[in-house]
Amino acid sequence: MNREEILSHVDHTLLKPEATWPQIQTLCDEAIANHTASVCINTCYVKQAVEYMAGRIPVCCVVGFPLGAMDTASKAFEAKTAIENGAAEVDMVINIGRLKNGEYDAVREDIRAVKQAVGDKILKVIIETCLLTDDEKRKMCDIVCEAGADYIKTSTGFSTAGANFHDVELMVKGVAGRCKVKAAGGISTVDDMEKFLALGADRLGTSRAVKILNGEQAKGY
């Protein structure tokens, strides 16, 4: 794949808690210049970023992030507010504890409530693969699709590990075309990006892609 093809699949990301508005502006400028799929930011900057972008690149934001342990009403409200502020895509974190408890209906309804709040906008569901068994990952492939989400996503980038090839391959097989797959967290080389896309991922979440593909050193998630 060439540079432009890879970047068209990238959610250009800045989710650090200390991120400032000038840093978000730089992220937006980089996304515009490199034609990325979106910028992915925290909800506090959504309205400003949407106004700054003026329709040039979609704004994606995270909800229930990074732990996923908020109550469902709070996640849905956060998502609804983000959409009202102009977000085109929402990446939510599942309730991992509920999944570990075997409360599959509760996990499904948590996702469904956020999807209802998002409406016809894109919802990506972060399952935090590093904390799950393979059986739990397969179960989440079904639950995410049943709840009506558009993507299943590997990782927040804030837990013990990020995306790996095994998990993406498992998830692509598990969703079987019912939704798309996003790999995120720790993606740090062009070879990684190409391999994830070749395995069937449709999106890549990373702050590093633009710098790497422009031949610069990149640091951070």
PDB file of C-alpha atoms in Angstrom:
ATOM      1  CA  MET A   1       0.000   0.000   0.000  1.00  0.00           C
ATOM      2  CA  ASN A   2       1.187   3.531  -0.632  1.00  0.00           C
ATOM      3  CA  ARG A   3       1.359   6.298   1.949  1.00  0.00           C
ATOM      4  CA  GLU A   4      -1.948   7.886   0.937  1.00  0.00           C
ATOM      5  CA  GLU A   5      -3.837   4.582   1.092  1.00  0.00           C
ATOM      6  CA  ILE A   6      -2.585   3.855   4.604  1.00  0.00           C
ATOM      7  CA  LEU A   7      -3.387   7.352   5.873  1.00  0.00           C
ATOM      8  CA  SER A   8      -6.930   7.116   4.530  1.00  0.00           C
ATOM      9  CA  HIS A   9      -7.509   4.375   7.139  1.00  0.00           C
ATOM     10  CA  VAL A  10      -5.945   6.274  10.063  1.00  0.00           C
ATOM     11  CA  ASP A  11      -7.820   7.900  12.933  1.00  0.00           C
ATOM     12  CA  HIS A  12      -5.166  10.503  13.809  1.00  0.00           C
ATOM     13  CA  THR A  13      -5.228  10.411  17.592  1.00  0.00           C
ATOM     14  CA  LEU A  14      -4.428  12.571  20.598  1.00  0.00           C
ATOM     15  CA  LEU A  15      -6.024  11.377  23.838  1.00  0.00           C
ATOM     16  CA  LYS A  16      -3.458  12.350  26.460  1.00  0.00           C
ATOM     17  CA  PRO A  17      -5.062  14.028  29.490  1.00  0.00           C
ATOM     18  CA  GLU A  18      -2.605  16.934  29.265  1.00  0.00           C
ATOM     19  CA  ALA A  19      -3.408  17.687  25.609  1.00  0.00           C
ATOM     20  CA  THR A  20      -3.847  21.426  25.020  1.00  0.00           C
ATOM     21  CA  TRP A  21      -5.967  23.162  22.396  1.00  0.00           C
ATOM     22  CA  PRO A  22      -2.898  24.243  20.375  1.00  0.00           C
ATOM     23  CA  GLN A  23      -1.843  20.575  20.261  1.00  0.00           C
ATOM     24  CA  ILE A  24      -5.326  19.590  19.071  1.00  0.00           C
ATOM     25  CA  GLN A  25      -5.109  22.281  16.386  1.00  0.00           C
ATOM     26  CA  THR A  26      -1.796  20.807  15.228  1.00  0.00           C
ATOM     27  CA  LEU A  27      -3.417  17.361  15.135  1.00  0.00           C
ATOM     28  CA  CYS A  28      -6.226  18.766  12.982  1.00  0.00           C
ATOM     29  CA  ASP A  29      -3.775  20.510  10.654  1.00  0.00           C
ATOM     30  CA  GLU A  30      -1.828  17.274  10.218  1.00  0.00           C
ATOM     31  CA  ALA A  31      -5.029  15.353   9.510  1.00  0.00           C
ATOM     32  CA  ILE A  32      -6.088  17.868   6.862  1.00  0.00           C
ATOM     33  CA  ALA A  33      -2.672  17.911   5.210  1.00  0.00           C
ATOM     34  CA  ASN A  34      -2.444  14.112   5.150  1.00  0.00           C
ATOM     35  CA  HIS A  35      -6.109  13.255   4.404  1.00  0.00           C
ATOM     36  CA  THR A  36      -6.573  10.914   7.362  1.00  0.00           C
ATOM     37  CA  ALA A  37      -9.898   9.196   8.029  1.00  0.00           C
ATOM     38  CA  SER A  38     -10.545  11.337  11.111  1.00  0.00           C
ATOM     39  CA  VAL A  39      -9.041  12.973  14.149  1.00  0.00           C
ATOM     40  CA  CYS A  40      -9.764  11.134  17.414  1.00  0.00           C
ATOM     41  CA  ILE A  41      -9.866  13.324  20.536  1.00  0.00           C
ATOM     42  CA  ASN A  42     -11.440  13.660  23.966  1.00  0.00           C
ATOM     43  CA  THR A  43     -14.950  15.095  24.135  1.00  0.00           C
ATOM     44  CA  CYS A  44     -13.954  18.402  25.750  1.00  0.00           C
ATOM     45  CA  TYR A  45     -12.430  19.530  22.444  1.00  0.00           C
ATOM     46  CA  VAL A  46     -15.081  18.212  20.053  1.00  0.00           C
ATOM     47  CA  LYS A  47     -17.003  21.444  19.500  1.00  0.00           C
ATOM     48  CA  GLN A  48     -13.825  23.484  18.966  1.00  0.00           C
ATOM     49  CA  ALA A  49     -12.344  20.878  16.638  1.00  0.00           C
ATOM     50  CA  VAL A  50     -15.522  20.605  14.566  1.00  0.00           C
ATOM     51  CA  GLU A  51     -15.603  24.385  14.133  1.00  0.00           C
ATOM     52  CA  TYR A  52     -11.899  24.439  13.282  1.00  0.00           C
ATOM     53  CA  MET A  53     -12.192  21.580  10.777  1.00  0.00           C
ATOM     54  CA  ALA A  54     -15.181  23.177   9.031  1.00  0.00           C
ATOM     55  CA  GLY A  55     -16.109  19.856   7.443  1.00  0.00           C
ATOM     56  CA  ARG A  56     -12.672  19.068   6.048  1.00  0.00           C
ATOM     57  CA  ILE A  57     -12.004  15.946   8.197  1.00  0.00           C
ATOM     58  CA  PRO A  58     -14.481  14.069  10.433  1.00  0.00           C
ATOM     59  CA  VAL A  59     -14.068  14.451  14.175  1.00  0.00           C
ATOM     60  CA  CYS A  60     -14.108  11.256  16.233  1.00  0.00           C
ATOM     61  CA  CYS A  61     -14.158  11.205  20.035  1.00  0.00           C
ATOM     62  CA  VAL A  62     -13.917   8.693  22.867  1.00  0.00           C
ATOM     63  CA  VAL A  63     -16.713   7.940  25.340  1.00  0.00           C
ATOM     64  CA  GLY A  64     -16.528   6.116  28.680  1.00  0.00           C
ATOM     65  CA  PHE A  65     -12.790   6.312  28.208  1.00  0.00           C
ATOM     66  CA  PRO A  66     -10.459   4.693  29.120  1.00  0.00           C
ATOM     67  CA  LEU A  67     -11.993   2.377  31.736  1.00  0.00           C
ATOM     68  CA  GLY A  68     -15.504   1.733  30.428  1.00  0.00           C
ATOM     69  CA  ALA A  69     -16.807   1.316  33.975  1.00  0.00           C
ATOM     70  CA  MET A  70     -19.263   4.230  33.932  1.00  0.00           C
ATOM     71  CA  ASP A  71     -22.993   3.547  34.086  1.00  0.00           C
ATOM     72  CA  THR A  72     -24.784   3.241  30.777  1.00  0.00           C
ATOM     73  CA  ALA A  73     -26.786   6.454  31.108  1.00  0.00           C
ATOM     74  CA  SER A  74     -23.577   8.444  31.563  1.00  0.00           C
ATOM     75  CA  LYS A  75     -21.989   6.908  28.460  1.00  0.00           C
ATOM     76  CA  ALA A  76     -25.102   7.542  26.390  1.00  0.00           C
ATOM     77  CA  PHE A  77     -25.323  11.152  27.578  1.00  0.00           C
ATOM     78  CA  GLU A  78     -21.656  11.756  26.765  1.00  0.00           C
ATOM     79  CA  ALA A  79     -22.149  10.275  23.300  1.00  0.00           C
ATOM     80  CA  LYS A  80     -25.315  12.290  22.654  1.00  0.00           C
ATOM     81  CA  THR A  81     -23.608  15.518  23.694  1.00  0.00           C
ATOM     82  CA  ALA A  82     -20.622  14.762  21.454  1.00  0.00           C
ATOM     83  CA  ILE A  83     -22.908  14.200  18.459  1.00  0.00           C
ATOM     84  CA  GLU A  84     -24.781  17.431  19.216  1.00  0.00           C
ATOM     85  CA  ASN A  85     -21.402  19.175  19.237  1.00  0.00           C
ATOM     86  CA  GLY A  86     -20.667  17.833  15.767  1.00  0.00           C
ATOM     87  CA  ALA A  87     -18.784  14.560  16.266  1.00  0.00           C
ATOM     88  CA  ALA A  88     -19.161  12.202  13.309  1.00  0.00           C
ATOM     89  CA  GLU A  89     -17.786   9.116  15.083  1.00  0.00           C
ATOM     90  CA  VAL A  90     -17.706   7.826  18.663  1.00  0.00           C
ATOM     91  CA  ASP A  91     -15.338   5.219  20.122  1.00  0.00           C
ATOM     92  CA  MET A  92     -16.757   3.787  23.366  1.00  0.00           C
ATOM     93  CA  VAL A  93     -15.243   1.375  25.899  1.00  0.00           C
ATOM     94  CA  ILE A  94     -17.236  -1.661  26.996  1.00  0.00           C
ATOM     95  CA  ASN A  95     -17.917  -2.504  30.636  1.00  0.00           C
ATOM     96  CA  ILE A  96     -15.136  -5.054  31.002  1.00  0.00           C
ATOM     97  CA  GLY A  97     -16.150  -6.104  34.506  1.00  0.00           C
ATOM     98  CA  ARG A  98     -19.674  -6.943  33.337  1.00  0.00           C
ATOM     99  CA  LEU A  99     -18.199  -9.083  30.571  1.00  0.00           C
ATOM    100  CA  LYS A 100     -15.968 -10.882  33.082  1.00  0.00           C
ATOM    101  CA  ASN A 101     -19.068 -11.493  35.225  1.00  0.00           C
ATOM    102  CA  GLY A 102     -20.772 -13.158  32.272  1.00  0.00           C
ATOM    103  CA  GLU A 103     -23.402 -10.391  32.173  1.00  0.00           C
ATOM    104  CA  TYR A 104     -23.605 -10.478  28.390  1.00  0.00           C
ATOM    105  CA  ASP A 105     -27.036  -8.858  28.149  1.00  0.00           C
ATOM    106  CA  ALA A 106     -25.826  -5.904  30.212  1.00  0.00           C
ATOM    107  CA  VAL A 107     -22.771  -5.474  27.980  1.00  0.00           C
ATOM    108  CA  ARG A 108     -24.941  -5.645  24.861  1.00  0.00           C
ATOM    109  CA  GLU A 109     -27.451  -3.122  26.217  1.00  0.00           C
ATOM    110  CA  ASP A 110     -24.638  -0.762  27.239  1.00  0.00           C
ATOM    111  CA  ILE A 111     -23.436  -0.717  23.632  1.00  0.00           C
ATOM    112  CA  ARG A 112     -26.951  -0.516  22.220  1.00  0.00           C
ATOM    113  CA  ALA A 113     -27.777   2.517  24.373  1.00  0.00           C
ATOM    114  CA  VAL A 114     -24.732   4.369  23.095  1.00  0.00           C
ATOM    115  CA  LYS A 115     -25.577   3.398  19.508  1.00  0.00           C
ATOM    116  CA  GLN A 116     -29.071   4.797  19.992  1.00  0.00           C
ATOM    117  CA  ALA A 117     -27.507   8.039  21.258  1.00  0.00           C
ATOM    118  CA  VAL A 118     -25.158   8.138  18.257  1.00  0.00           C
ATOM    119  CA  GLY A 119     -27.918   7.402  15.741  1.00  0.00           C
ATOM    120  CA  ASP A 120     -26.699   7.222  12.156  1.00  0.00           C
ATOM    121  CA  LYS A 121     -23.181   8.310  13.117  1.00  0.00           C
ATOM    122  CA  ILE A 122     -20.383   5.745  13.390  1.00  0.00           C
ATOM    123  CA  LEU A 123     -19.929   3.836  16.659  1.00  0.00           C
ATOM    124  CA  LYS A 124     -16.726   1.910  17.356  1.00  0.00           C
ATOM    125  CA  VAL A 125     -16.606  -0.373  20.405  1.00  0.00           C
ATOM    126  CA  ILE A 126     -13.325  -0.806  22.283  1.00  0.00           C
ATOM    127  CA  ILE A 127     -13.131  -4.225  23.940  1.00  0.00           C
ATOM    128  CA  GLU A 128      -9.615  -3.853  25.459  1.00  0.00           C
ATOM    129  CA  THR A 129      -8.285  -7.140  24.079  1.00  0.00           C
ATOM    130  CA  CYS A 130      -5.266  -7.260  26.406  1.00  0.00           C
ATOM    131  CA  LEU A 131      -7.627  -7.904  29.351  1.00  0.00           C
ATOM    132  CA  LEU A 132      -9.714 -10.607  27.632  1.00  0.00           C
ATOM    133  CA  THR A 133      -9.378 -14.294  26.873  1.00  0.00           C
ATOM    134  CA  ASP A 134      -9.768 -15.422  23.276  1.00  0.00           C
ATOM    135  CA  ASP A 135     -13.204 -16.818  24.146  1.00  0.00           C
ATOM    136  CA  GLU A 136     -14.222 -13.419  25.558  1.00  0.00           C
ATOM    137  CA  LYS A 137     -12.952 -11.702  22.397  1.00  0.00           C
ATOM    138  CA  ARG A 138     -15.033 -14.058  20.255  1.00  0.00           C
ATOM    139  CA  LYS A 139     -18.062 -13.430  22.458  1.00  0.00           C
ATOM    140  CA  MET A 140     -17.586  -9.691  22.062  1.00  0.00           C
ATOM    141  CA  CYS A 141     -17.494 -10.020  18.281  1.00  0.00           C
ATOM    142  CA  ASP A 142     -21.057 -11.344  18.455  1.00  0.00           C
ATOM    143  CA  ILE A 143     -22.226  -8.878  21.089  1.00  0.00           C
ATOM    144  CA  VAL A 144     -20.863  -5.817  19.284  1.00  0.00           C
ATOM    145  CA  CYS A 145     -22.554  -6.834  16.040  1.00  0.00           C
ATOM    146  CA  GLU A 146     -25.825  -7.732  17.761  1.00  0.00           C
ATOM    147  CA  ALA A 147     -25.880  -4.315  19.452  1.00  0.00           C
ATOM    148  CA  GLY A 148     -25.723  -2.573  16.071  1.00  0.00           C
ATOM    149  CA  ALA A 149     -22.252  -1.009  16.321  1.00  0.00           C
ATOM    150  CA  ASP A 150     -20.261  -0.230  13.203  1.00  0.00           C
ATOM    151  CA  TYR A 151     -16.798  -1.298  14.384  1.00  0.00           C
ATOM    152  CA  ILE A 152     -15.143  -3.462  16.997  1.00  0.00           C
ATOM    153  CA  LYS A 153     -11.851  -1.979  18.215  1.00  0.00           C
ATOM    154  CA  THR A 154      -8.945  -3.658  19.969  1.00  0.00           C
ATOM    155  CA  SER A 155      -7.647  -1.235  22.555  1.00  0.00           C
ATOM    156  CA  THR A 156      -7.637   2.107  24.333  1.00  0.00           C
ATOM    157  CA  GLY A 157      -3.848   2.339  24.320  1.00  0.00           C
ATOM    158  CA  PHE A 158      -4.048   3.037  28.061  1.00  0.00           C
ATOM    159  CA  SER A 159      -4.037  -0.521  29.424  1.00  0.00           C
ATOM    160  CA  THR A 160      -1.389  -3.250  29.559  1.00  0.00           C
ATOM    161  CA  ALA A 161      -0.979  -3.693  25.787  1.00  0.00           C
ATOM    162  CA  GLY A 162      -2.359  -2.551  22.443  1.00  0.00           C
ATOM    163  CA  ALA A 163      -3.270  -4.194  19.159  1.00  0.00           C
ATOM    164  CA  ASN A 164      -1.590  -7.358  17.930  1.00  0.00           C
ATOM    165  CA  PHE A 165      -1.927  -9.425  14.773  1.00  0.00           C
ATOM    166  CA  HIS A 166      -3.487 -12.440  16.508  1.00  0.00           C
ATOM    167  CA  ASP A 167      -6.345 -10.392  17.947  1.00  0.00           C
ATOM    168  CA  VAL A 168      -7.110  -8.570  14.714  1.00  0.00           C
ATOM    169  CA  GLU A 169      -7.163 -11.834  12.795  1.00  0.00           C
ATOM    170  CA  LEU A 170      -9.461 -13.359  15.442  1.00  0.00           C
ATOM    171  CA  MET A 171     -11.794 -10.350  15.376  1.00  0.00           C
ATOM    172  CA  VAL A 172     -12.019 -10.178  11.583  1.00  0.00           C
ATOM    173  CA  LYS A 173     -12.980 -13.838  11.554  1.00  0.00           C
ATOM    174  CA  GLY A 174     -15.362 -13.389  14.500  1.00  0.00           C
ATOM    175  CA  VAL A 175     -17.385 -10.527  13.038  1.00  0.00           C
ATOM    176  CA  ALA A 176     -17.541 -12.279   9.659  1.00  0.00           C
ATOM    177  CA  GLY A 177     -18.377  -9.107   7.781  1.00  0.00           C
ATOM    178  CA  ARG A 178     -21.155  -8.018  10.152  1.00  0.00           C
ATOM    179  CA  CYS A 179     -19.145  -4.977  11.264  1.00  0.00           C
ATOM    180  CA  LYS A 180     -15.674  -3.572  10.676  1.00  0.00           C
ATOM    181  CA  VAL A 181     -12.490  -3.872  12.751  1.00  0.00           C
ATOM    182  CA  LYS A 182     -10.222  -1.123  14.118  1.00  0.00           C
ATOM    183  CA  ALA A 183      -6.724  -1.818  15.424  1.00  0.00           C
ATOM    184  CA  ALA A 184      -5.374   0.688  17.944  1.00  0.00           C
ATOM    185  CA  GLY A 185      -2.668   1.024  20.556  1.00  0.00           C
ATOM    186  CA  GLY A 186       1.052   0.619  20.076  1.00  0.00           C
ATOM    187  CA  ILE A 187       1.082   0.745  16.269  1.00  0.00           C
ATOM    188  CA  SER A 188       4.569   2.039  15.592  1.00  0.00           C
ATOM    189  CA  THR A 189       5.869   0.982  12.160  1.00  0.00           C
ATOM    190  CA  VAL A 190       4.766   1.091   8.540  1.00  0.00           C
ATOM    191  CA  ASP A 191       5.027  -2.715   8.463  1.00  0.00           C
ATOM    192  CA  ASP A 192       2.571  -2.898  11.387  1.00  0.00           C
ATOM    193  CA  MET A 193       0.100  -0.651   9.609  1.00  0.00           C
ATOM    194  CA  GLU A 194       0.293  -2.625   6.380  1.00  0.00           C
ATOM    195  CA  LYS A 195      -0.050  -5.957   8.190  1.00  0.00           C
ATOM    196  CA  PHE A 196      -3.091  -4.864  10.211  1.00  0.00           C
ATOM    197  CA  LEU A 197      -4.806  -3.624   7.053  1.00  0.00           C
ATOM    198  CA  ALA A 198      -3.861  -6.800   5.164  1.00  0.00           C
ATOM    199  CA  LEU A 199      -5.398  -8.876   7.963  1.00  0.00           C
ATOM    200  CA  GLY A 200      -8.696  -7.056   7.441  1.00  0.00           C
ATOM    201  CA  ALA A 201      -8.653  -4.055   9.766  1.00  0.00           C
ATOM    202  CA  ASP A 202     -10.472  -1.097   8.204  1.00  0.00           C
ATOM    203  CA  ARG A 203      -9.201   1.582  10.607  1.00  0.00           C
ATOM    204  CA  LEU A 204      -5.991   2.191  12.544  1.00  0.00           C
ATOM    205  CA  GLY A 205      -5.931   4.325  15.664  1.00  0.00           C
ATOM    206  CA  THR A 206      -2.540   5.935  16.235  1.00  0.00           C
ATOM    207  CA  SER A 207      -0.823   9.249  16.841  1.00  0.00           C
ATOM    208  CA  ARG A 208       2.315   8.020  15.136  1.00  0.00           C
ATOM    209  CA  ALA A 209       1.225   7.290  11.547  1.00  0.00           C
ATOM    210  CA  VAL A 210       1.638  10.776  10.100  1.00  0.00           C
ATOM    211  CA  LYS A 211       5.127  11.236  11.520  1.00  0.00           C
ATOM    212  CA  ILE A 212       6.239   7.714  10.599  1.00  0.00           C
ATOM    213  CA  LEU A 213       4.979   7.984   7.045  1.00  0.00           C
ATOM    214  CA  ASN A 214       6.623  11.396   6.730  1.00  0.00           C
ATOM    215  CA  GLY A 215       9.922   9.899   7.879  1.00  0.00           C
ATOM    216  CA  GLU A 216       9.942  11.553  11.298  1.00  0.00           C
ATOM    217  CA  GLN A 217      10.437  10.063  14.758  1.00  0.00           C
ATOM    218  CA  ALA A 218       7.193   9.499  16.646  1.00  0.00           C
ATOM    219  CA  LYS A 219       6.545   9.236  20.369  1.00  0.00           C
ATOM    220  CA  GLY A 220       3.452   8.419  22.401  1.00  0.00           C
ATOM    221  CA  TYR A 221       0.095   6.835  21.665  1.00  0.00           C
TER     222      TYR A 221
END
